[in-house]
Amino acid sequence: MVTSGKVIEVYNQASQKPINQFYKKHKQNVNACSSDLIVIARSTENAKSDNTLALHHIAGVALIRNLRAQQAPLYLFRSLFVAPAYRQKKLGWLITSYTEKLITTFPLYTLCEDNLIEFYRSLNFKICHQIPTELAKLSAKKNLTLMVRF
């Protein structure tokens, strides 16, 4: 998906290093792992013709983790972060919308802090009162609100 100088796409490189560096640069305590589906928003300005991803081109990232490897998937949309210079440009909405097109047959869960509930509601997530077992410990441990989008 291309929109006004930004590309929203699945990051499918072998190394998660640029993604982890992006989070670290913005003081986020997050690490991507090889099993995560990674969706990025990147700037096309001054991009190299070989499509190499430079850290300064990353505008936003979200990680989607399947918490159930052996049965029906349970997808956790996690660690959505948009760099401050790119905020108020609907990149969070674009990353989330793109992710939803990739995961169409299963609910998409997220755990968020109270100050982000309205943001996720604007993306059609709803507070989830029936918490899947795999998410119960995370939700309680970090005092986060579980939300879901069908």
JSON list of C-alpha atoms in Angstrom, two decimals:
[
{"chain": "A", "resi": 1, "resn": "MET", "atom": "CA", "xyz": [0.00, 0.00, 0.00]},
{"chain": "A", "resi": 2, "resn": "VAL", "atom": "CA", "xyz": [1.47, 3.36, -1.03]},
{"chain": "A", "resi": 3, "resn": "THR", "atom": "CA", "xyz": [0.22, 6.65, 0.36]},
{"chain": "A", "resi": 4, "resn": "SER", "atom": "CA", "xyz": [1.73, 10.15, 0.12]},
{"chain": "A", "resi": 5, "resn": "GLY", "atom": "CA", "xyz": [5.41, 9.26, 0.23]},
{"chain": "A", "resi": 6, "resn": "LYS", "atom": "CA", "xyz": [4.92, 6.30, 2.59]},
{"chain": "A", "resi": 7, "resn": "VAL", "atom": "CA", "xyz": [4.73, 2.60, 1.88]},
{"chain": "A", "resi": 8, "resn": "ILE", "atom": "CA", "xyz": [2.90, 0.21, 4.23]},
{"chain": "A", "resi": 9, "resn": "GLU", "atom": "CA", "xyz": [4.17, -3.34, 3.79]},
{"chain": "A", "resi": 10, "resn": "VAL", "atom": "CA", "xyz": [5.18, -6.59, 5.39]},
{"chain": "A", "resi": 11, "resn": "TYR", "atom": "CA", "xyz": [8.81, -6.55, 6.45]},
{"chain": "A", "resi": 12, "resn": "ASN", "atom": "CA", "xyz": [10.17, -9.84, 5.19]},
{"chain": "A", "resi": 13, "resn": "GLN", "atom": "CA", "xyz": [13.90, -9.58, 5.68]},
{"chain": "A", "resi": 14, "resn": "ALA", "atom": "CA", "xyz": [15.89, -12.29, 7.43]},
{"chain": "A", "resi": 15, "resn": "SER", "atom": "CA", "xyz": [17.13, -9.95, 10.16]},
{"chain": "A", "resi": 16, "resn": "GLN", "atom": "CA", "xyz": [14.92, -8.06, 12.59]},
{"chain": "A", "resi": 17, "resn": "LYS", "atom": "CA", "xyz": [17.85, -5.82, 13.51]},
{"chain": "A", "resi": 18, "resn": "PRO", "atom": "CA", "xyz": [16.56, -2.64, 11.77]},
{"chain": "A", "resi": 19, "resn": "ILE", "atom": "CA", "xyz": [13.17, -3.10, 13.45]},
{"chain": "A", "resi": 20, "resn": "ASN", "atom": "CA", "xyz": [14.70, -3.60, 16.89]},
{"chain": "A", "resi": 21, "resn": "GLN", "atom": "CA", "xyz": [16.99, -0.60, 16.31]},
{"chain": "A", "resi": 22, "resn": "PHE", "atom": "CA", "xyz": [13.91, 1.49, 15.43]},
{"chain": "A", "resi": 23, "resn": "TYR", "atom": "CA", "xyz": [12.24, 0.60, 18.73]},
{"chain": "A", "resi": 24, "resn": "LYS", "atom": "CA", "xyz": [15.47, 1.19, 20.67]},
{"chain": "A", "resi": 25, "resn": "LYS", "atom": "CA", "xyz": [16.04, 4.57, 18.98]},
{"chain": "A", "resi": 26, "resn": "HIS", "atom": "CA", "xyz": [12.61, 5.63, 20.27]},
{"chain": "A", "resi": 27, "resn": "LYS", "atom": "CA", "xyz": [13.22, 4.21, 23.76]},
{"chain": "A", "resi": 28, "resn": "GLN", "atom": "CA", "xyz": [10.67, 1.42, 23.37]},
{"chain": "A", "resi": 29, "resn": "ASN", "atom": "CA", "xyz": [11.36, -1.80, 25.28]},
{"chain": "A", "resi": 30, "resn": "VAL", "atom": "CA", "xyz": [10.36, -4.05, 22.39]},
{"chain": "A", "resi": 31, "resn": "ASN", "atom": "CA", "xyz": [12.08, -6.78, 20.41]},
{"chain": "A", "resi": 32, "resn": "ALA", "atom": "CA", "xyz": [10.79, -8.43, 17.27]},
{"chain": "A", "resi": 33, "resn": "CYS", "atom": "CA", "xyz": [11.40, -12.12, 16.85]},
{"chain": "A", "resi": 34, "resn": "SER", "atom": "CA", "xyz": [11.67, -14.19, 13.70]},
{"chain": "A", "resi": 35, "resn": "SER", "atom": "CA", "xyz": [8.17, -15.65, 14.09]},
{"chain": "A", "resi": 36, "resn": "ASP", "atom": "CA", "xyz": [6.49, -12.21, 14.26]},
{"chain": "A", "resi": 37, "resn": "LEU", "atom": "CA", "xyz": [4.62, -10.84, 11.31]},
{"chain": "A", "resi": 38, "resn": "ILE", "atom": "CA", "xyz": [6.08, -7.33, 11.02]},
{"chain": "A", "resi": 39, "resn": "VAL", "atom": "CA", "xyz": [4.21, -4.53, 9.28]},
{"chain": "A", "resi": 40, "resn": "ILE", "atom": "CA", "xyz": [6.08, -1.31, 8.62]},
{"chain": "A", "resi": 41, "resn": "ALA", "atom": "CA", "xyz": [5.41, 2.16, 7.32]},
{"chain": "A", "resi": 42, "resn": "ARG", "atom": "CA", "xyz": [8.47, 3.51, 5.56]},
{"chain": "A", "resi": 43, "resn": "SER", "atom": "CA", "xyz": [9.30, 6.75, 3.86]},
{"chain": "A", "resi": 44, "resn": "THR", "atom": "CA", "xyz": [10.11, 6.59, 0.16]},
{"chain": "A", "resi": 45, "resn": "GLU", "atom": "CA", "xyz": [12.00, 9.89, 0.32]},
{"chain": "A", "resi": 46, "resn": "ASN", "atom": "CA", "xyz": [15.70, 9.44, -0.49]},
{"chain": "A", "resi": 47, "resn": "ALA", "atom": "CA", "xyz": [15.21, 5.66, -0.68]},
{"chain": "A", "resi": 48, "resn": "LYS", "atom": "CA", "xyz": [17.90, 3.66, -2.45]},
{"chain": "A", "resi": 49, "resn": "SER", "atom": "CA", "xyz": [16.97, 2.05, -5.74]},
{"chain": "A", "resi": 50, "resn": "ASP", "atom": "CA", "xyz": [17.84, -1.42, -4.37]},
{"chain": "A", "resi": 51, "resn": "ASN", "atom": "CA", "xyz": [15.05, -0.99, -1.78]},
{"chain": "A", "resi": 52, "resn": "THR", "atom": "CA", "xyz": [17.47, -1.35, 1.17]},
{"chain": "A", "resi": 53, "resn": "LEU", "atom": "CA", "xyz": [15.73, -0.34, 4.37]},
{"chain": "A", "resi": 54, "resn": "ALA", "atom": "CA", "xyz": [17.61, 2.30, 6.33]},
{"chain": "A", "resi": 55, "resn": "LEU", "atom": "CA", "xyz": [16.69, 3.05, 9.93]},
{"chain": "A", "resi": 56, "resn": "HIS", "atom": "CA", "xyz": [15.79, 6.66, 9.11]},
{"chain": "A", "resi": 57, "resn": "HIS", "atom": "CA", "xyz": [13.24, 5.46, 6.52]},
{"chain": "A", "resi": 58, "resn": "ILE", "atom": "CA", "xyz": [11.12, 3.59, 9.09]},
{"chain": "A", "resi": 59, "resn": "ALA", "atom": "CA", "xyz": [8.15, 5.71, 10.13]},
{"chain": "A", "resi": 60, "resn": "GLY", "atom": "CA", "xyz": [6.16, 3.10, 12.08]},
{"chain": "A", "resi": 61, "resn": "VAL", "atom": "CA", "xyz": [6.05, -0.58, 13.00]},
{"chain": "A", "resi": 62, "resn": "ALA", "atom": "CA", "xyz": [3.63, -3.12, 14.38]},
{"chain": "A", "resi": 63, "resn": "LEU", "atom": "CA", "xyz": [4.34, -6.70, 15.41]},
{"chain": "A", "resi": 64, "resn": "ILE", "atom": "CA", "xyz": [1.73, -9.42, 15.08]},
{"chain": "A", "resi": 65, "resn": "ARG", "atom": "CA", "xyz": [2.41, -12.59, 17.03]},
{"chain": "A", "resi": 66, "resn": "ASN", "atom": "CA", "xyz": [0.54, -15.87, 16.76]},
{"chain": "A", "resi": 67, "resn": "LEU", "atom": "CA", "xyz": [0.32, -17.17, 20.32]},
{"chain": "A", "resi": 68, "resn": "ARG", "atom": "CA", "xyz": [-1.02, -20.57, 19.27]},
{"chain": "A", "resi": 69, "resn": "ALA", "atom": "CA", "xyz": [1.32, -22.53, 17.05]},
{"chain": "A", "resi": 70, "resn": "GLN", "atom": "CA", "xyz": [-0.45, -25.90, 17.25]},
{"chain": "A", "resi": 71, "resn": "GLN", "atom": "CA", "xyz": [-4.12, -24.95, 16.86]},
{"chain": "A", "resi": 72, "resn": "ALA", "atom": "CA", "xyz": [-6.37, -22.19, 15.54]},
{"chain": "A", "resi": 73, "resn": "PRO", "atom": "CA", "xyz": [-4.29, -18.99, 15.49]},
{"chain": "A", "resi": 74, "resn": "LEU", "atom": "CA", "xyz": [-4.59, -16.38, 18.21]},
{"chain": "A", "resi": 75, "resn": "TYR", "atom": "CA", "xyz": [-3.15, -13.16, 16.81]},
{"chain": "A", "resi": 76, "resn": "LEU", "atom": "CA", "xyz": [-1.84, -10.45, 19.12]},
{"chain": "A", "resi": 77, "resn": "PHE", "atom": "CA", "xyz": [-1.35, -7.06, 17.49]},
{"chain": "A", "resi": 78, "resn": "ARG", "atom": "CA", "xyz": [1.42, -5.60, 19.57]},
{"chain": "A", "resi": 79, "resn": "SER", "atom": "CA", "xyz": [3.94, -2.84, 19.81]},
{"chain": "A", "resi": 80, "resn": "LEU", "atom": "CA", "xyz": [2.38, -0.44, 17.32]},
{"chain": "A", "resi": 81, "resn": "PHE", "atom": "CA", "xyz": [4.67, 2.55, 17.35]},
{"chain": "A", "resi": 82, "resn": "VAL", "atom": "CA", "xyz": [4.84, 5.54, 15.02]},
{"chain": "A", "resi": 83, "resn": "ALA", "atom": "CA", "xyz": [7.90, 7.78, 15.18]},
{"chain": "A", "resi": 84, "resn": "PRO", "atom": "CA", "xyz": [7.04, 11.22, 16.61]},
{"chain": "A", "resi": 85, "resn": "ALA", "atom": "CA", "xyz": [7.94, 12.99, 13.35]},
{"chain": "A", "resi": 86, "resn": "TYR", "atom": "CA", "xyz": [5.27, 10.96, 11.52]},
{"chain": "A", "resi": 87, "resn": "ARG", "atom": "CA", "xyz": [2.40, 11.20, 14.00]},
{"chain": "A", "resi": 88, "resn": "GLN", "atom": "CA", "xyz": [-0.96, 12.82, 13.21]},
{"chain": "A", "resi": 89, "resn": "LYS", "atom": "CA", "xyz": [-0.69, 11.46, 9.65]},
{"chain": "A", "resi": 90, "resn": "LYS", "atom": "CA", "xyz": [-2.90, 8.40, 10.12]},
{"chain": "A", "resi": 91, "resn": "LEU", "atom": "CA", "xyz": [0.03, 5.98, 9.92]},
{"chain": "A", "resi": 92, "resn": "GLY", "atom": "CA", "xyz": [-1.20, 4.00, 12.94]},
{"chain": "A", "resi": 93, "resn": "TRP", "atom": "CA", "xyz": [-4.55, 3.61, 11.20]},
{"chain": "A", "resi": 94, "resn": "LEU", "atom": "CA", "xyz": [-2.87, 2.64, 7.91]},
{"chain": "A", "resi": 95, "resn": "ILE", "atom": "CA", "xyz": [-0.64, 0.04, 9.56]},
{"chain": "A", "resi": 96, "resn": "THR", "atom": "CA", "xyz": [-3.61, -1.44, 11.43]},
{"chain": "A", "resi": 97, "resn": "SER", "atom": "CA", "xyz": [-5.82, -1.48, 8.31]},
{"chain": "A", "resi": 98, "resn": "TYR", "atom": "CA", "xyz": [-3.09, -3.17, 6.29]},
{"chain": "A", "resi": 99, "resn": "THR", "atom": "CA", "xyz": [-2.67, -5.79, 9.03]},
{"chain": "A", "resi": 100, "resn": "GLU", "atom": "CA", "xyz": [-6.40, -6.52, 8.99]},
{"chain": "A", "resi": 101, "resn": "LYS", "atom": "CA", "xyz": [-6.19, -7.30, 5.28]},
{"chain": "A", "resi": 102, "resn": "LEU", "atom": "CA", "xyz": [-3.53, -9.90, 6.06]},
{"chain": "A", "resi": 103, "resn": "ILE", "atom": "CA", "xyz": [-5.47, -11.53, 8.91]},
{"chain": "A", "resi": 104, "resn": "THR", "atom": "CA", "xyz": [-9.03, -11.86, 7.72]},
{"chain": "A", "resi": 105, "resn": "THR", "atom": "CA", "xyz": [-10.35, -15.08, 9.23]},
{"chain": "A", "resi": 106, "resn": "PHE", "atom": "CA", "xyz": [-9.42, -14.67, 12.89]},
{"chain": "A", "resi": 107, "resn": "PRO", "atom": "CA", "xyz": [-9.91, -12.00, 15.55]},
{"chain": "A", "resi": 108, "resn": "LEU", "atom": "CA", "xyz": [-7.08, -9.59, 16.13]},
{"chain": "A", "resi": 109, "resn": "TYR", "atom": "CA", "xyz": [-6.34, -8.86, 19.80]},
{"chain": "A", "resi": 110, "resn": "THR", "atom": "CA", "xyz": [-4.33, -6.06, 21.34]},
{"chain": "A", "resi": 111, "resn": "LEU", "atom": "CA", "xyz": [-3.31, -5.15, 24.86]},
{"chain": "A", "resi": 112, "resn": "CYS", "atom": "CA", "xyz": [-3.17, -1.43, 25.52]},
{"chain": "A", "resi": 113, "resn": "GLU", "atom": "CA", "xyz": [-2.70, 1.11, 28.24]},
{"chain": "A", "resi": 114, "resn": "ASP", "atom": "CA", "xyz": [-5.76, 3.09, 29.32]},
{"chain": "A", "resi": 115, "resn": "ASN", "atom": "CA", "xyz": [-4.65, 6.22, 27.47]},
{"chain": "A", "resi": 116, "resn": "LEU", "atom": "CA", "xyz": [-4.80, 4.30, 24.16]},
{"chain": "A", "resi": 117, "resn": "ILE", "atom": "CA", "xyz": [-8.28, 2.80, 24.50]},
{"chain": "A", "resi": 118, "resn": "GLU", "atom": "CA", "xyz": [-9.94, 5.59, 22.50]},
{"chain": "A", "resi": 119, "resn": "PHE", "atom": "CA", "xyz": [-7.31, 5.32, 19.77]},
{"chain": "A", "resi": 120, "resn": "TYR", "atom": "CA", "xyz": [-8.01, 1.60, 19.38]},
{"chain": "A", "resi": 121, "resn": "ARG", "atom": "CA", "xyz": [-11.76, 2.20, 19.54]},
{"chain": "A", "resi": 122, "resn": "SER", "atom": "CA", "xyz": [-11.32, 4.55, 16.57]},
{"chain": "A", "resi": 123, "resn": "LEU", "atom": "CA", "xyz": [-9.84, 1.54, 14.77]},
{"chain": "A", "resi": 124, "resn": "ASN", "atom": "CA", "xyz": [-12.96, -0.52, 15.61]},
{"chain": "A", "resi": 125, "resn": "PHE", "atom": "CA", "xyz": [-11.41, -2.52, 18.45]},
{"chain": "A", "resi": 126, "resn": "LYS", "atom": "CA", "xyz": [-13.73, -3.27, 21.35]},
{"chain": "A", "resi": 127, "resn": "ILE", "atom": "CA", "xyz": [-12.91, -4.07, 24.96]},
{"chain": "A", "resi": 128, "resn": "CYS", "atom": "CA", "xyz": [-12.82, -7.84, 25.34]},
{"chain": "A", "resi": 129, "resn": "HIS", "atom": "CA", "xyz": [-14.40, -9.33, 28.44]},
{"chain": "A", "resi": 130, "resn": "GLN", "atom": "CA", "xyz": [-13.80, -13.00, 27.55]},
{"chain": "A", "resi": 131, "resn": "ILE", "atom": "CA", "xyz": [-10.05, -13.22, 27.82]},
{"chain": "A", "resi": 132, "resn": "PRO", "atom": "CA", "xyz": [-8.34, -16.13, 26.03]},
{"chain": "A", "resi": 133, "resn": "THR", "atom": "CA", "xyz": [-6.14, -18.17, 28.36]},
{"chain": "A", "resi": 134, "resn": "GLU", "atom": "CA", "xyz": [-2.99, -17.25, 26.44]},
{"chain": "A", "resi": 135, "resn": "LEU", "atom": "CA", "xyz": [-3.63, -13.55, 27.09]},
{"chain": "A", "resi": 136, "resn": "ALA", "atom": "CA", "xyz": [-4.88, -13.68, 30.68]},
{"chain": "A", "resi": 137, "resn": "LYS", "atom": "CA", "xyz": [-1.44, -13.59, 32.28]},
{"chain": "A", "resi": 138, "resn": "LEU", "atom": "CA", "xyz": [-0.22, -10.77, 30.05]},
{"chain": "A", "resi": 139, "resn": "SER", "atom": "CA", "xyz": [-3.32, -8.69, 30.66]},
{"chain": "A", "resi": 140, "resn": "ALA", "atom": "CA", "xyz": [-3.18, -9.06, 34.44]},
{"chain": "A", "resi": 141, "resn": "LYS", "atom": "CA", "xyz": [0.60, -8.81, 34.79]},
{"chain": "A", "resi": 142, "resn": "LYS", "atom": "CA", "xyz": [0.93, -5.52, 33.00]},
{"chain": "A", "resi": 143, "resn": "ASN", "atom": "CA", "xyz": [-2.45, -4.04, 34.02]},
{"chain": "A", "resi": 144, "resn": "LEU", "atom": "CA", "xyz": [-3.44, -3.58, 30.38]},
{"chain": "A", "resi": 145, "resn": "THR", "atom": "CA", "xyz": [-6.83, -3.56, 28.69]},
{"chain": "A", "resi": 146, "resn": "LEU", "atom": "CA", "xyz": [-7.52, -6.36, 26.23]},
{"chain": "A", "resi": 147, "resn": "MET", "atom": "CA", "xyz": [-9.27, -5.27, 23.06]},
{"chain": "A", "resi": 148, "resn": "VAL", "atom": "CA", "xyz": [-10.36, -7.25, 20.03]},
{"chain": "A", "resi": 149, "resn": "ARG", "atom": "CA", "xyz": [-11.35, -6.57, 16.45]},
{"chain": "A", "resi": 150, "resn": "PHE", "atom": "CA", "xyz": [-13.31, -9.16, 14.48]}
]
